Amino acid sequence: MTAHQTEDVAVPTDEDHAPPRRRRRRGVTFFLALLVAPLIAIAVMRLGGIDGNNLTAITLALTPYVAGYGAVLTLLALALRRKVITALALVLTLSLGVLLLPRLLPDGDPVPQGQRVRMMTANLMIGRADPEVLVSLVRDAKVDVLTLQELTPAALASLDAEGLGDLLPYRAVQPVPGGEGGGILSRIPLRQISLVENTTFENVAAVVDLSGPLDIEVVTIHIVPPTTNDTARKTWQRELGQLPAPDAKGRPRILSGDFNATLDHHAFTGLLDRGYDDAAELTGEGMRPTWSSKSPPSPPVTIDHIVMDRRLHATSVAVYDLPGSDHNAVFAELALPR
């Protein structure tokens, strides 16, 4: 270098700093895109009526929680000024919200002015539910018909020892050791019939001989859960699909019990589309959870239902804790047509 030569000095420019900022922005956008991907998948499956495999069936049961997740994600994307992701998350969340909102609002349809029937259903968790509490619930709620799942011989004896036989002396029961038993117990005379066959658990059916102009058919429902593997999911789908549809020319029909399905499963809503209404949804109680698990931990979900054909209507629904069981007891008062 000569005395007249000068050394070139690199002068920082804005362009030198821009790429790292752009990379950070891209990183945030990519991170938000990863967060919105499961929301897209669940919304597409739910809106498209796709239950998928056993893992997606589990996920669809959590749709109310997914909607809450979508709302949080929308606010996060908005705060980070990602307009496209904000709009997408908002649309998906609102779409799920439209499906969930009717469960919180009574339908407002006229209630038939015929006889009232007070129903209750309870899964006894292999007979471990507290018999004293259940009998007290039956007594206090003035239950006419009780449907039981996972009814064991020992559990039935314990319930009768607490006075259930005096409250509900008429019965069609199939108590079985383990979780396969079921039955219907009634204050009103009944006679057992056959409506459901080839299921994993006992789905007992009976005609309840009411004092008014109409009798009713009641089925205690226990469907195999879809969660274990995809074979179980296919069995679950088949068993829900083969449940009897309402008989428009026959007696009003009530299906009551543990469906192991929520209002976000197509296999269950498909059953409703055949001519049934969910009592809890009609009365604005459709978001009340009926089951949760501690091992493995699981958020509470609504898998126990009382559904009836559309000639009937629900006037009230309540969900009660049932110590000893992982299920809650579900009560509904139903109004029959004249």
PDB file of N, CA and C in Angstrom, residues 237-285:
ATOM      1  N   GLN A 237     -67.668 -47.998  16.478  1.00  0.00           N
ATOM      2  CA  GLN A 237     -68.438 -47.440  15.366  1.00  0.00           C
ATOM      3  C   GLN A 237     -69.560 -48.389  14.952  1.00  0.00           C
ATOM      4  N   ARG A 238     -69.245 -49.689  14.907  1.00  0.00           N
ATOM      5  CA  ARG A 238     -70.259 -50.669  14.516  1.00  0.00           C
ATOM      6  C   ARG A 238     -71.378 -50.750  15.548  1.00  0.00           C
ATOM      7  N   GLU A 239     -71.020 -50.761  16.830  1.00  0.00           N
ATOM      8  CA  GLU A 239     -72.039 -50.890  17.867  1.00  0.00           C
ATOM      9  C   GLU A 239     -72.947 -49.671  17.916  1.00  0.00           C
ATOM     10  N   LEU A 240     -72.389 -48.481  17.747  1.00  0.00           N
ATOM     11  CA  LEU A 240     -73.235 -47.285  17.692  1.00  0.00           C
ATOM     12  C   LEU A 240     -74.124 -47.324  16.456  1.00  0.00           C
ATOM     13  N   GLY A 241     -73.571 -47.802  15.350  1.00  0.00           N
ATOM     14  CA  GLY A 241     -74.338 -47.840  14.114  1.00  0.00           C
ATOM     15  C   GLY A 241     -75.484 -48.826  14.122  1.00  0.00           C
ATOM     16  N   GLN A 242     -75.392 -49.877  14.951  1.00  0.00           N
ATOM     17  CA  GLN A 242     -76.440 -50.889  14.964  1.00  0.00           C
ATOM     18  C   GLN A 242     -77.476 -50.664  16.071  1.00  0.00           C
ATOM     19  N   LEU A 243     -77.353 -49.590  16.825  1.00  0.00           N
ATOM     20  CA  LEU A 243     -78.392 -49.287  17.804  1.00  0.00           C
ATOM     21  C   LEU A 243     -79.708 -49.021  17.078  1.00  0.00           C
ATOM     22  N   PRO A 244     -80.823 -49.411  17.696  1.00  0.00           N
ATOM     23  CA  PRO A 244     -82.103 -49.306  16.979  1.00  0.00           C
ATOM     24  C   PRO A 244     -82.528 -47.856  16.763  1.00  0.00           C
ATOM     25  N   ALA A 245     -83.032 -47.579  15.583  1.00  0.00           N
ATOM     26  CA  ALA A 245     -83.610 -46.266  15.301  1.00  0.00           C
ATOM     27  C   ALA A 245     -84.989 -46.175  15.945  1.00  0.00           C
ATOM     28  N   PRO A 246     -85.520 -44.974  16.120  1.00  0.00           N
ATOM     29  CA  PRO A 246     -86.883 -44.854  16.637  1.00  0.00           C
ATOM     30  C   PRO A 246     -87.883 -45.532  15.708  1.00  0.00           C
ATOM     31  N   ASP A 247     -88.948 -46.034  16.312  1.00  0.00           N
ATOM     32  CA  ASP A 247     -90.027 -46.652  15.544  1.00  0.00           C
ATOM     33  C   ASP A 247     -91.198 -45.682  15.542  1.00  0.00           C
ATOM     34  N   ALA A 248     -91.354 -44.958  14.438  1.00  0.00           N
ATOM     35  CA  ALA A 248     -92.363 -43.905  14.380  1.00  0.00           C
ATOM     36  C   ALA A 248     -93.776 -44.441  14.591  1.00  0.00           C
ATOM     37  N   LYS A 249     -94.009 -45.712  14.272  1.00  0.00           N
ATOM     38  CA  LYS A 249     -95.336 -46.291  14.423  1.00  0.00           C
ATOM     39  C   LYS A 249     -95.480 -47.089  15.715  1.00  0.00           C
ATOM     40  N   GLY A 250     -94.391 -47.174  16.462  1.00  0.00           N
ATOM     41  CA  GLY A 250     -94.422 -47.958  17.687  1.00  0.00           C
ATOM     42  C   GLY A 250     -94.307 -47.090  18.928  1.00  0.00           C
ATOM     43  N   ARG A 251     -93.804 -47.685  19.999  1.00  0.00           N
ATOM     44  CA  ARG A 251     -93.666 -46.969  21.265  1.00  0.00           C
ATOM     45  C   ARG A 251     -92.513 -45.978  21.191  1.00  0.00           C
ATOM     46  N   PRO A 252     -92.607 -44.851  21.904  1.00  0.00           N
ATOM     47  CA  PRO A 252     -91.453 -43.957  22.023  1.00  0.00           C
ATOM     48  C   PRO A 252     -90.273 -44.704  22.640  1.00  0.00           C
ATOM     49  N   ARG A 253     -89.083 -44.400  22.160  1.00  0.00           N
ATOM     50  CA  ARG A 253     -87.889 -45.164  22.546  1.00  0.00           C
ATOM     51  C   ARG A 253     -86.860 -44.250  23.195  1.00  0.00           C
ATOM     52  N   ILE A 254     -86.249 -44.740  24.262  1.00  0.00           N
ATOM     53  CA  ILE A 254     -85.239 -43.991  25.012  1.00  0.00           C
ATOM     54  C   ILE A 254     -83.988 -44.857  25.115  1.00  0.00           C
ATOM     55  N   LEU A 255     -82.838 -44.289  24.737  1.00  0.00           N
ATOM     56  CA  LEU A 255     -81.542 -44.936  24.905  1.00  0.00           C
ATOM     57  C   LEU A 255     -80.792 -44.188  25.995  1.00  0.00           C
ATOM     58  N   SER A 256     -80.345 -44.907  27.020  1.00  0.00           N
ATOM     59  CA  SER A 256     -79.845 -44.239  28.214  1.00  0.00           C
ATOM     60  C   SER A 256     -78.604 -44.959  28.729  1.00  0.00           C
ATOM     61  N   GLY A 257     -77.475 -44.231  28.788  1.00  0.00           N
ATOM     62  CA  GLY A 257     -76.301 -44.886  29.344  1.00  0.00           C
ATOM     63  C   GLY A 257     -74.989 -44.292  28.893  1.00  0.00           C
ATOM     64  N   ASP A 258     -73.982 -45.153  28.858  1.00  0.00           N
ATOM     65  CA  ASP A 258     -72.600 -44.787  28.557  1.00  0.00           C
ATOM     66  C   ASP A 258     -72.318 -45.115  27.091  1.00  0.00           C
ATOM     67  N   PHE A 259     -72.381 -44.093  26.247  1.00  0.00           N
ATOM     68  CA  PHE A 259     -72.166 -44.279  24.816  1.00  0.00           C
ATOM     69  C   PHE A 259     -70.675 -44.232  24.450  1.00  0.00           C
ATOM     70  N   ASN A 260     -69.834 -43.829  25.409  1.00  0.00           N
ATOM     71  CA  ASN A 260     -68.408 -43.630  25.123  1.00  0.00           C
ATOM     72  C   ASN A 260     -68.214 -42.774  23.879  1.00  0.00           C
ATOM     73  N   ALA A 261     -69.066 -41.778  23.734  1.00  0.00           N
ATOM     74  CA  ALA A 261     -69.017 -40.869  22.583  1.00  0.00           C
ATOM     75  C   ALA A 261     -69.587 -39.524  23.005  1.00  0.00           C
ATOM     76  N   THR A 262     -69.084 -38.479  22.383  1.00  0.00           N
ATOM     77  CA  THR A 262     -69.567 -37.135  22.660  1.00  0.00           C
ATOM     78  C   THR A 262     -70.342 -36.605  21.455  1.00  0.00           C
ATOM     79  N   LEU A 263     -70.889 -35.423  21.627  1.00  0.00           N
ATOM     80  CA  LEU A 263     -71.598 -34.777  20.528  1.00  0.00           C
ATOM     81  C   LEU A 263     -70.669 -34.324  19.408  1.00  0.00           C
ATOM     82  N   ASP A 264     -69.373 -34.536  19.575  1.00  0.00           N
ATOM     83  CA  ASP A 264     -68.409 -34.197  18.532  1.00  0.00           C
ATOM     84  C   ASP A 264     -67.937 -35.415  17.758  1.00  0.00           C
ATOM     85  N   HIS A 265     -68.526 -36.576  18.023  1.00  0.00           N
ATOM     86  CA  HIS A 265     -68.216 -37.781  17.256  1.00  0.00           C
ATOM     87  C   HIS A 265     -69.301 -38.019  16.208  1.00  0.00           C
ATOM     88  N   HIS A 266     -68.891 -38.205  14.978  1.00  0.00           N
ATOM     89  CA  HIS A 266     -69.856 -38.442  13.904  1.00  0.00           C
ATOM     90  C   HIS A 266     -70.644 -39.723  14.143  1.00  0.00           C
ATOM     91  N   ALA A 267     -70.007 -40.730  14.740  1.00  0.00           N
ATOM     92  CA  ALA A 267     -70.720 -41.985  15.004  1.00  0.00           C
ATOM     93  C   ALA A 267     -71.905 -41.763  15.941  1.00  0.00           C
ATOM     94  N   PHE A 268     -71.794 -40.806  16.864  1.00  0.00           N
ATOM     95  CA  PHE A 268     -72.893 -40.511  17.783  1.00  0.00           C
ATOM     96  C   PHE A 268     -73.900 -39.555  17.159  1.00  0.00           C
ATOM     97  N   THR A 269     -73.428 -38.509  16.501  1.00  0.00           N
ATOM     98  CA  THR A 269     -74.377 -37.587  15.873  1.00  0.00           C
ATOM     99  C   THR A 269     -75.135 -38.274  14.741  1.00  0.00           C
ATOM    100  N   GLY A 270     -74.500 -39.281  14.123  1.00  0.00           N
ATOM    101  CA  GLY A 270     -75.216 -40.064  13.122  1.00  0.00           C
ATOM    102  C   GLY A 270     -76.394 -40.804  13.718  1.00  0.00           C
ATOM    103  N   LEU A 271     -76.227 -41.296  14.953  1.00  0.00           N
ATOM    104  CA  LEU A 271     -77.346 -41.927  15.662  1.00  0.00           C
ATOM    105  C   LEU A 271     -78.454 -40.912  15.914  1.00  0.00           C
ATOM    106  N   LEU A 272     -78.094 -39.712  16.351  1.00  0.00           N
ATOM    107  CA  LEU A 272     -79.104 -38.680  16.599  1.00  0.00           C
ATOM    108  C   LEU A 272     -79.834 -38.310  15.303  1.00  0.00           C
ATOM    109  N   ASP A 273     -79.102 -38.282  14.204  1.00  0.00           N
ATOM    110  CA  ASP A 273     -79.714 -37.921  12.923  1.00  0.00           C
ATOM    111  C   ASP A 273     -80.763 -38.934  12.470  1.00  0.00           C
ATOM    112  N   ARG A 274     -80.759 -40.114  13.053  1.00  0.00           N
ATOM    113  CA  ARG A 274     -81.752 -41.124  12.695  1.00  0.00           C
ATOM    114  C   ARG A 274     -83.087 -40.894  13.398  1.00  0.00           C
ATOM    115  N   GLY A 275     -83.161 -39.857  14.240  1.00  0.00           N
ATOM    116  CA  GLY A 275     -84.451 -39.525  14.841  1.00  0.00           C
ATOM    117  C   GLY A 275     -84.459 -39.362  16.343  1.00  0.00           C
ATOM    118  N   TYR A 276     -83.278 -39.134  16.948  1.00  0.00           N
ATOM    119  CA  TYR A 276     -83.185 -38.950  18.393  1.00  0.00           C
ATOM    120  C   TYR A 276     -82.741 -37.532  18.731  1.00  0.00           C
ATOM    121  N   ASP A 277     -83.053 -37.113  19.956  1.00  0.00           N
ATOM    122  CA  ASP A 277     -82.522 -35.883  20.538  1.00  0.00           C
ATOM    123  C   ASP A 277     -81.772 -36.224  21.813  1.00  0.00           C
ATOM    124  N   ASP A 278     -80.729 -35.456  22.090  1.00  0.00           N
ATOM    125  CA  ASP A 278     -79.978 -35.603  23.329  1.00  0.00           C
ATOM    126  C   ASP A 278     -80.615 -34.705  24.387  1.00  0.00           C
ATOM    127  N   ALA A 279     -81.005 -35.288  25.518  1.00  0.00           N
ATOM    128  CA  ALA A 279     -81.735 -34.529  26.537  1.00  0.00           C
ATOM    129  C   ALA A 279     -80.926 -33.346  27.046  1.00  0.00           C
ATOM    130  N   ALA A 280     -79.632 -33.552  27.277  1.00  0.00           N
ATOM    131  CA  ALA A 280     -78.800 -32.472  27.809  1.00  0.00           C
ATOM    132  C   ALA A 280     -78.668 -31.331  26.801  1.00  0.00           C
ATOM    133  N   GLU A 281     -78.525 -31.662  25.543  1.00  0.00           N
ATOM    134  CA  GLU A 281     -78.418 -30.617  24.522  1.00  0.00           C
ATOM    135  C   GLU A 281     -79.709 -29.817  24.410  1.00  0.00           C
ATOM    136  N   LEU A 282     -80.855 -30.487  24.509  1.00  0.00           N
ATOM    137  CA  LEU A 282     -82.134 -29.785  24.412  1.00  0.00           C
ATOM    138  C   LEU A 282     -82.316 -28.765  25.529  1.00  0.00           C
ATOM    139  N   THR A 283     -81.787 -29.067  26.713  1.00  0.00           N
ATOM    140  CA  THR A 283     -82.023 -28.215  27.881  1.00  0.00           C
ATOM    141  C   THR A 283     -80.879 -27.245  28.167  1.00  0.00           C
ATOM    142  N   GLY A 284     -79.896 -27.180  27.270  1.00  0.00           N
ATOM    143  CA  GLY A 284     -78.776 -26.275  27.487  1.00  0.00           C
ATOM    144  C   GLY A 284     -77.753 -26.778  28.480  1.00  0.00           C
ATOM    145  N   GLU A 285     -77.743 -28.086  28.733  1.00  0.00           N
ATOM    146  CA  GLU A 285     -76.796 -28.684  29.678  1.00  0.00           C
ATOM    147  C   GLU A 285     -75.805 -29.598  28.960  1.00  0.00           C
TER     148      GLU A 285
END
